Amino acid sequence: MRKRELAQIHIAKAQLGLDDDTYRGMLWTVARVRTSAELDHVGRRRVIEHLHSRGWKNEKKRVRTPDATYAKKPLIAKIGAMLTASGRPWEYADGMARHMFKVEKAAWCDVRQLRKIVAALNYDAKRKQGENG
């Protein structure tokens, strides 16, 4: 928490364009300290609130990691459909995952691995079609 608050203070200092003398003067006026390292929790909160009152906006750029399960759902559904069409159980796809990637279950594979399983099932379907056709 301390590191984050100190980082916010220094980011605000840079964004507001405060020179060192102005910054240290503000620290003394708001919290009666000479450096941000001397700030306690209450002091850090006061300084952050003061910087907000002076126009600093804490715009966090949150990077949202993609939901892996959301990305995998269409591929899992496709694998299920391909298994059903070929009359094979899910254990077949699990066996492929074990053989190809050393992963116990196909559902535990990442998107890249699932695409390879789809390609292998597609290859298998074409091979079976050639035998019957």
N, C-alpha and C. Protein backbone atom coordinates (compact mmCIF):
# COMPACT_ATOMS: atom_id res chain seq x y z
N MET A 1 0.83 -1.18 0.00
CA MET A 1 0.00 0.00 0.00
C MET A 1 0.88 1.25 0.00
N ARG A 2 1.92 1.25 0.82
CA ARG A 2 2.81 2.41 0.93
C ARG A 2 3.47 2.71 -0.41
N LYS A 3 4.00 1.67 -1.05
CA LYS A 3 4.68 1.86 -2.33
C LYS A 3 3.73 2.44 -3.38
N ARG A 4 2.51 1.91 -3.40
CA ARG A 4 1.52 2.37 -4.37
C ARG A 4 1.18 3.84 -4.15
N GLU A 5 0.98 4.21 -2.88
CA GLU A 5 0.64 5.60 -2.58
C GLU A 5 1.80 6.54 -2.89
N LEU A 6 3.02 6.13 -2.57
CA LEU A 6 4.18 6.96 -2.91
C LEU A 6 4.33 7.09 -4.42
N ALA A 7 4.07 6.01 -5.13
CA ALA A 7 4.13 6.07 -6.59
C ALA A 7 3.09 7.04 -7.13
N GLN A 8 1.88 7.01 -6.57
CA GLN A 8 0.83 7.94 -6.99
C GLN A 8 1.26 9.38 -6.75
N ILE A 9 1.87 9.63 -5.61
CA ILE A 9 2.33 10.98 -5.29
C ILE A 9 3.35 11.45 -6.32
N HIS A 10 4.30 10.60 -6.66
CA HIS A 10 5.34 10.99 -7.62
C HIS A 10 4.78 11.12 -9.03
N ILE A 11 3.82 10.29 -9.39
CA ILE A 11 3.17 10.42 -10.70
C ILE A 11 2.43 11.75 -10.77
N ALA A 12 1.71 12.08 -9.69
CA ALA A 12 0.97 13.35 -9.65
C ALA A 12 1.94 14.53 -9.74
N LYS A 13 3.06 14.43 -9.04
CA LYS A 13 4.07 15.49 -9.08
C LYS A 13 4.52 15.73 -10.52
N ALA A 14 4.78 14.65 -11.24
CA ALA A 14 5.23 14.77 -12.62
C ALA A 14 4.12 15.32 -13.52
N GLN A 15 2.90 14.80 -13.36
CA GLN A 15 1.80 15.23 -14.22
C GLN A 15 1.40 16.68 -13.98
N LEU A 16 1.54 17.14 -12.74
CA LEU A 16 1.21 18.53 -12.44
C LEU A 16 2.39 19.47 -12.73
N GLY A 17 3.53 18.89 -13.05
CA GLY A 17 4.70 19.70 -13.41
C GLY A 17 5.30 20.45 -12.24
N LEU A 18 5.28 19.85 -11.06
CA LEU A 18 5.83 20.51 -9.87
C LEU A 18 7.35 20.40 -9.86
N ASP A 19 8.03 21.54 -9.68
CA ASP A 19 9.48 21.46 -9.52
C ASP A 19 9.78 21.01 -8.09
N ASP A 20 11.04 20.72 -7.81
CA ASP A 20 11.40 20.12 -6.53
C ASP A 20 11.08 21.05 -5.35
N ASP A 21 11.38 22.35 -5.49
CA ASP A 21 11.12 23.28 -4.38
C ASP A 21 9.63 23.39 -4.10
N THR A 22 8.81 23.48 -5.14
CA THR A 22 7.36 23.57 -4.97
C THR A 22 6.83 22.30 -4.33
N TYR A 23 7.34 21.16 -4.79
CA TYR A 23 6.91 19.86 -4.27
C TYR A 23 7.23 19.74 -2.78
N ARG A 24 8.45 20.08 -2.41
CA ARG A 24 8.85 19.98 -1.00
C ARG A 24 8.08 20.98 -0.13
N GLY A 25 7.80 22.13 -0.69
CA GLY A 25 6.99 23.11 0.04
C GLY A 25 5.58 22.59 0.28
N MET A 26 5.02 21.94 -0.73
CA MET A 26 3.68 21.34 -0.61
C MET A 26 3.70 20.25 0.45
N LEU A 27 4.74 19.40 0.45
CA LEU A 27 4.84 18.34 1.47
C LEU A 27 4.87 18.94 2.87
N TRP A 28 5.62 20.03 3.04
CA TRP A 28 5.72 20.65 4.36
C TRP A 28 4.39 21.27 4.77
N THR A 29 3.73 21.95 3.83
CA THR A 29 2.47 22.62 4.14
C THR A 29 1.37 21.61 4.48
N VAL A 30 1.29 20.54 3.70
CA VAL A 30 0.19 19.58 3.86
C VAL A 30 0.46 18.59 4.99
N ALA A 31 1.70 18.09 5.11
CA ALA A 31 1.94 16.98 6.04
C ALA A 31 3.08 17.22 7.03
N ARG A 32 3.71 18.38 6.95
CA ARG A 32 4.82 18.71 7.86
C ARG A 32 5.97 17.71 7.78
N VAL A 33 6.32 17.32 6.56
CA VAL A 33 7.49 16.46 6.33
C VAL A 33 8.32 17.08 5.22
N ARG A 34 9.59 16.69 5.16
CA ARG A 34 10.48 17.24 4.13
C ARG A 34 10.55 16.36 2.88
N THR A 35 10.35 15.05 3.06
CA THR A 35 10.36 14.13 1.91
C THR A 35 9.17 13.18 2.01
N SER A 36 8.82 12.61 0.88
CA SER A 36 7.68 11.68 0.87
C SER A 36 7.99 10.41 1.66
N ALA A 37 9.26 10.07 1.81
CA ALA A 37 9.63 8.88 2.58
C ALA A 37 9.23 9.01 4.05
N GLU A 38 9.11 10.24 4.53
CA GLU A 38 8.75 10.48 5.93
C GLU A 38 7.25 10.43 6.17
N LEU A 39 6.46 10.33 5.12
CA LEU A 39 5.00 10.34 5.25
C LEU A 39 4.49 9.06 5.89
N ASP A 40 3.56 9.20 6.83
CA ASP A 40 2.85 8.03 7.34
C ASP A 40 1.58 7.86 6.49
N HIS A 41 0.76 6.89 6.85
CA HIS A 41 -0.43 6.60 6.04
C HIS A 41 -1.35 7.82 5.93
N VAL A 42 -1.61 8.49 7.05
CA VAL A 42 -2.50 9.66 7.04
C VAL A 42 -1.89 10.77 6.19
N GLY A 43 -0.59 10.96 6.31
CA GLY A 43 0.09 11.99 5.53
C GLY A 43 0.02 11.72 4.04
N ARG A 44 0.23 10.46 3.67
CA ARG A 44 0.15 10.10 2.24
C ARG A 44 -1.24 10.38 1.71
N ARG A 45 -2.28 10.02 2.47
CA ARG A 45 -3.67 10.27 2.04
C ARG A 45 -3.92 11.77 1.88
N ARG A 46 -3.43 12.57 2.84
CA ARG A 46 -3.62 14.02 2.77
C ARG A 46 -2.95 14.60 1.52
N VAL A 47 -1.73 14.15 1.26
CA VAL A 47 -1.00 14.66 0.09
C VAL A 47 -1.73 14.26 -1.19
N ILE A 48 -2.20 13.03 -1.27
CA ILE A 48 -2.92 12.58 -2.47
C ILE A 48 -4.20 13.38 -2.64
N GLU A 49 -4.94 13.61 -1.56
CA GLU A 49 -6.16 14.43 -1.64
C GLU A 49 -5.83 15.85 -2.07
N HIS A 50 -4.73 16.40 -1.56
CA HIS A 50 -4.32 17.76 -1.94
C HIS A 50 -3.99 17.81 -3.44
N LEU A 51 -3.28 16.81 -3.92
CA LEU A 51 -2.93 16.78 -5.35
C LEU A 51 -4.18 16.66 -6.21
N HIS A 52 -5.17 15.89 -5.75
CA HIS A 52 -6.45 15.82 -6.46
C HIS A 52 -7.12 17.19 -6.49
N SER A 53 -7.08 17.90 -5.38
CA SER A 53 -7.72 19.22 -5.33
C SER A 53 -7.01 20.22 -6.24
N ARG A 54 -5.77 19.96 -6.58
CA ARG A 54 -5.01 20.83 -7.47
C ARG A 54 -5.13 20.42 -8.94
N GLY A 55 -6.00 19.44 -9.20
CA GLY A 55 -6.29 19.09 -10.59
C GLY A 55 -5.72 17.78 -11.08
N TRP A 56 -5.04 17.04 -10.23
CA TRP A 56 -4.50 15.76 -10.69
C TRP A 56 -5.61 14.74 -10.78
N LYS A 57 -5.65 14.05 -11.91
CA LYS A 57 -6.62 12.98 -12.11
C LYS A 57 -5.85 11.67 -12.18
N ASN A 58 -6.21 10.76 -11.31
CA ASN A 58 -5.56 9.46 -11.26
C ASN A 58 -6.21 8.55 -12.29
N GLU A 59 -5.73 8.63 -13.51
CA GLU A 59 -6.30 7.82 -14.58
C GLU A 59 -5.52 6.52 -14.69
N LYS A 60 -6.05 5.51 -14.07
CA LYS A 60 -5.40 4.21 -14.12
C LYS A 60 -5.67 3.58 -15.47
N LYS A 61 -4.63 3.13 -16.10
CA LYS A 61 -4.78 2.42 -17.36
C LYS A 61 -4.78 0.93 -17.03
N ARG A 62 -5.94 0.40 -16.86
CA ARG A 62 -6.05 -1.01 -16.49
C ARG A 62 -6.00 -1.85 -17.74
N VAL A 63 -5.12 -2.78 -17.71
CA VAL A 63 -5.01 -3.72 -18.82
C VAL A 63 -5.74 -4.98 -18.40
N ARG A 64 -6.80 -5.26 -19.10
CA ARG A 64 -7.60 -6.44 -18.77
C ARG A 64 -7.05 -7.62 -19.55
N THR A 65 -6.68 -8.64 -18.83
CA THR A 65 -6.22 -9.84 -19.51
C THR A 65 -7.43 -10.57 -20.07
N PRO A 66 -7.29 -11.10 -21.27
CA PRO A 66 -8.43 -11.79 -21.86
C PRO A 66 -8.81 -13.01 -21.04
N ASP A 67 -10.09 -13.26 -20.96
CA ASP A 67 -10.59 -14.41 -20.22
C ASP A 67 -10.31 -15.66 -21.04
N ALA A 68 -9.40 -16.48 -20.56
CA ALA A 68 -8.99 -17.66 -21.31
C ALA A 68 -10.16 -18.61 -21.54
N THR A 69 -11.00 -18.77 -20.55
CA THR A 69 -12.11 -19.70 -20.73
C THR A 69 -13.07 -19.19 -21.79
N TYR A 70 -13.24 -17.86 -21.87
CA TYR A 70 -14.10 -17.28 -22.90
C TYR A 70 -13.52 -17.55 -24.28
N ALA A 71 -12.23 -17.42 -24.43
CA ALA A 71 -11.58 -17.64 -25.72
C ALA A 71 -11.60 -19.12 -26.10
N LYS A 72 -11.63 -20.00 -25.11
CA LYS A 72 -11.59 -21.44 -25.39
C LYS A 72 -12.96 -22.03 -25.68
N LYS A 73 -14.04 -21.37 -25.25
CA LYS A 73 -15.38 -21.95 -25.40
C LYS A 73 -15.71 -22.36 -26.83
N PRO A 74 -15.50 -21.49 -27.83
CA PRO A 74 -15.84 -21.91 -29.19
C PRO A 74 -15.02 -23.12 -29.67
N LEU A 75 -13.75 -23.16 -29.28
CA LEU A 75 -12.91 -24.29 -29.69
C LEU A 75 -13.33 -25.58 -29.00
N ILE A 76 -13.68 -25.49 -27.73
CA ILE A 76 -14.17 -26.68 -27.00
C ILE A 76 -15.45 -27.18 -27.65
N ALA A 77 -16.35 -26.25 -28.00
CA ALA A 77 -17.61 -26.63 -28.65
C ALA A 77 -17.34 -27.29 -30.00
N LYS A 78 -16.39 -26.74 -30.75
CA LYS A 78 -16.05 -27.30 -32.06
C LYS A 78 -15.48 -28.71 -31.90
N ILE A 79 -14.61 -28.89 -30.93
CA ILE A 79 -14.04 -30.22 -30.68
C ILE A 79 -15.15 -31.19 -30.31
N GLY A 80 -16.08 -30.76 -29.46
CA GLY A 80 -17.21 -31.61 -29.09
C GLY A 80 -18.04 -32.01 -30.29
N ALA A 81 -18.30 -31.05 -31.18
CA ALA A 81 -19.08 -31.34 -32.39
C ALA A 81 -18.34 -32.30 -33.30
N MET A 82 -17.04 -32.11 -33.45
CA MET A 82 -16.24 -32.99 -34.31
C MET A 82 -16.18 -34.40 -33.74
N LEU A 83 -16.08 -34.51 -32.41
CA LEU A 83 -16.07 -35.83 -31.78
C LEU A 83 -17.40 -36.53 -31.98
N THR A 84 -18.49 -35.80 -31.82
CA THR A 84 -19.83 -36.37 -32.01
C THR A 84 -20.01 -36.84 -33.45
N ALA A 85 -19.58 -36.00 -34.39
CA ALA A 85 -19.73 -36.34 -35.81
C ALA A 85 -18.93 -37.59 -36.17
N SER A 86 -17.80 -37.79 -35.53
CA SER A 86 -16.97 -38.96 -35.84
C SER A 86 -17.30 -40.15 -34.95
N GLY A 87 -18.24 -39.96 -34.01
CA GLY A 87 -18.63 -41.05 -33.12
C GLY A 87 -17.58 -41.39 -32.08
N ARG A 88 -16.79 -40.42 -31.70
CA ARG A 88 -15.73 -40.65 -30.71
C ARG A 88 -16.10 -39.98 -29.39
N PRO A 89 -15.64 -40.53 -28.26
CA PRO A 89 -15.92 -39.91 -26.95
C PRO A 89 -14.91 -38.80 -26.63
N TRP A 90 -15.19 -38.05 -25.58
CA TRP A 90 -14.28 -36.99 -25.16
C TRP A 90 -12.91 -37.56 -24.75
N GLU A 91 -12.90 -38.81 -24.32
CA GLU A 91 -11.62 -39.42 -23.93
C GLU A 91 -10.65 -39.44 -25.11
N TYR A 92 -11.18 -39.47 -26.32
CA TYR A 92 -10.33 -39.45 -27.51
C TYR A 92 -9.56 -38.12 -27.57
N ALA A 93 -10.27 -37.01 -27.36
CA ALA A 93 -9.61 -35.70 -27.37
C ALA A 93 -8.63 -35.57 -26.20
N ASP A 94 -9.01 -36.14 -25.04
CA ASP A 94 -8.10 -36.12 -23.90
C ASP A 94 -6.83 -36.90 -24.22
N GLY A 95 -6.98 -38.01 -24.90
CA GLY A 95 -5.81 -38.80 -25.32
C GLY A 95 -4.93 -38.02 -26.28
N MET A 96 -5.57 -37.28 -27.19
CA MET A 96 -4.80 -36.44 -28.11
C MET A 96 -4.01 -35.38 -27.34
N ALA A 97 -4.65 -34.77 -26.35
CA ALA A 97 -3.98 -33.74 -25.54
C ALA A 97 -2.78 -34.34 -24.80
N ARG A 98 -2.96 -35.54 -24.25
CA ARG A 98 -1.86 -36.21 -23.55
C ARG A 98 -0.72 -36.52 -24.52
N HIS A 99 -1.07 -37.04 -25.69
CA HIS A 99 -0.06 -37.45 -26.66
C HIS A 99 0.66 -36.24 -27.27
N MET A 100 -0.11 -35.21 -27.63
CA MET A 100 0.46 -34.07 -28.34
C MET A 100 1.15 -33.07 -27.42
N PHE A 101 0.60 -32.85 -26.21
CA PHE A 101 1.08 -31.75 -25.37
C PHE A 101 1.42 -32.13 -23.94
N LYS A 102 1.26 -33.42 -23.60
CA LYS A 102 1.51 -33.86 -22.22
C LYS A 102 0.58 -33.15 -21.23
N VAL A 103 -0.66 -32.89 -21.66
CA VAL A 103 -1.69 -32.27 -20.82
C VAL A 103 -2.76 -33.33 -20.60
N GLU A 104 -3.20 -33.51 -19.37
CA GLU A 104 -4.09 -34.61 -19.02
C GLU A 104 -5.46 -34.54 -19.70
N LYS A 105 -6.04 -33.36 -19.83
CA LYS A 105 -7.37 -33.21 -20.42
C LYS A 105 -7.34 -32.16 -21.51
N ALA A 106 -8.13 -32.35 -22.54
CA ALA A 106 -8.20 -31.37 -23.63
C ALA A 106 -8.71 -30.03 -23.13
N ALA A 107 -9.61 -30.04 -22.16
CA ALA A 107 -10.16 -28.79 -21.62
C ALA A 107 -9.10 -27.96 -20.91
N TRP A 108 -8.00 -28.57 -20.52
CA TRP A 108 -6.94 -27.84 -19.83
C TRP A 108 -5.94 -27.21 -20.80
N CYS A 109 -6.06 -27.50 -22.08
CA CYS A 109 -5.15 -26.95 -23.08
C CYS A 109 -5.39 -25.46 -23.28
N ASP A 110 -4.36 -24.77 -23.76
CA ASP A 110 -4.55 -23.36 -24.10
C ASP A 110 -5.12 -23.26 -25.51
N VAL A 111 -5.42 -22.05 -25.94
CA VAL A 111 -6.09 -21.83 -27.22
C VAL A 111 -5.26 -22.38 -28.37
N ARG A 112 -3.95 -22.14 -28.35
CA ARG A 112 -3.07 -22.62 -29.43
C ARG A 112 -3.12 -24.14 -29.52
N GLN A 113 -3.08 -24.80 -28.38
CA GLN A 113 -3.13 -26.26 -28.36
C GLN A 113 -4.48 -26.77 -28.83
N LEU A 114 -5.56 -26.09 -28.42
CA LEU A 114 -6.90 -26.51 -28.86
C LEU A 114 -7.04 -26.40 -30.38
N ARG A 115 -6.46 -25.37 -30.96
CA ARG A 115 -6.51 -25.22 -32.42
C ARG A 115 -5.80 -26.39 -33.10
N LYS A 116 -4.71 -26.84 -32.50
CA LYS A 116 -3.99 -27.98 -33.07
C LYS A 116 -4.81 -29.27 -32.94
N ILE A 117 -5.55 -29.40 -31.85
CA ILE A 117 -6.43 -30.57 -31.70
C ILE A 117 -7.53 -30.52 -32.75
N VAL A 118 -8.10 -29.33 -32.99
CA VAL A 118 -9.12 -29.18 -34.04
C VAL A 118 -8.54 -29.58 -35.39
N ALA A 119 -7.32 -29.13 -35.68
CA ALA A 119 -6.68 -29.47 -36.95
C ALA A 119 -6.47 -30.98 -37.06
N ALA A 120 -6.05 -31.60 -35.96
CA ALA A 120 -5.82 -33.05 -35.98
C ALA A 120 -7.14 -33.80 -36.17
N LEU A 121 -8.21 -33.35 -35.52
CA LEU A 121 -9.52 -33.98 -35.70
C LEU A 121 -10.02 -33.80 -37.12
N ASN A 122 -9.76 -32.64 -37.70
CA ASN A 122 -10.14 -32.37 -39.08
C ASN A 122 -9.38 -33.31 -40.02
N TYR A 123 -8.10 -33.47 -39.77
CA TYR A 123 -7.29 -34.39 -40.56
C TYR A 123 -7.82 -35.82 -40.43
N ASP A 124 -8.17 -36.22 -39.20
CA ASP A 124 -8.72 -37.55 -38.94
C ASP A 124 -10.04 -37.74 -39.69
N ALA A 125 -10.89 -36.70 -39.68
CA ALA A 125 -12.19 -36.80 -40.37
C ALA A 125 -11.99 -36.97 -41.87
N LYS A 126 -11.05 -36.25 -42.45
CA LYS A 126 -10.78 -36.37 -43.89
C LYS A 126 -10.22 -37.75 -44.21
N ARG A 127 -9.38 -38.26 -43.33
CA ARG A 127 -8.81 -39.59 -43.54
C ARG A 127 -9.90 -40.66 -43.49
N LYS A 128 -10.81 -40.53 -42.49
CA LYS A 128 -11.92 -41.49 -42.38
C LYS A 128 -12.85 -41.38 -43.59
N GLN A 129 -13.05 -40.16 -44.07
CA GLN A 129 -13.93 -39.95 -45.23
C GLN A 129 -13.32 -40.60 -46.47
N GLY A 130 -11.99 -40.53 -46.59
CA GLY A 130 -11.31 -41.15 -47.73
C GLY A 130 -11.42 -42.67 -47.70
N GLU A 131 -11.42 -43.26 -46.49
CA GLU A 131 -11.55 -44.71 -46.36
C GLU A 131 -12.96 -45.17 -46.74
N ASN A 132 -13.97 -44.36 -46.37
CA ASN A 132 -15.36 -44.74 -46.62
C ASN A 132 -15.86 -44.27 -47.97
N GLY A 133 -15.17 -43.31 -48.58
CA GLY A 133 -15.71 -42.67 -49.76
C GLY A 133 -15.24 -43.25 -51.00
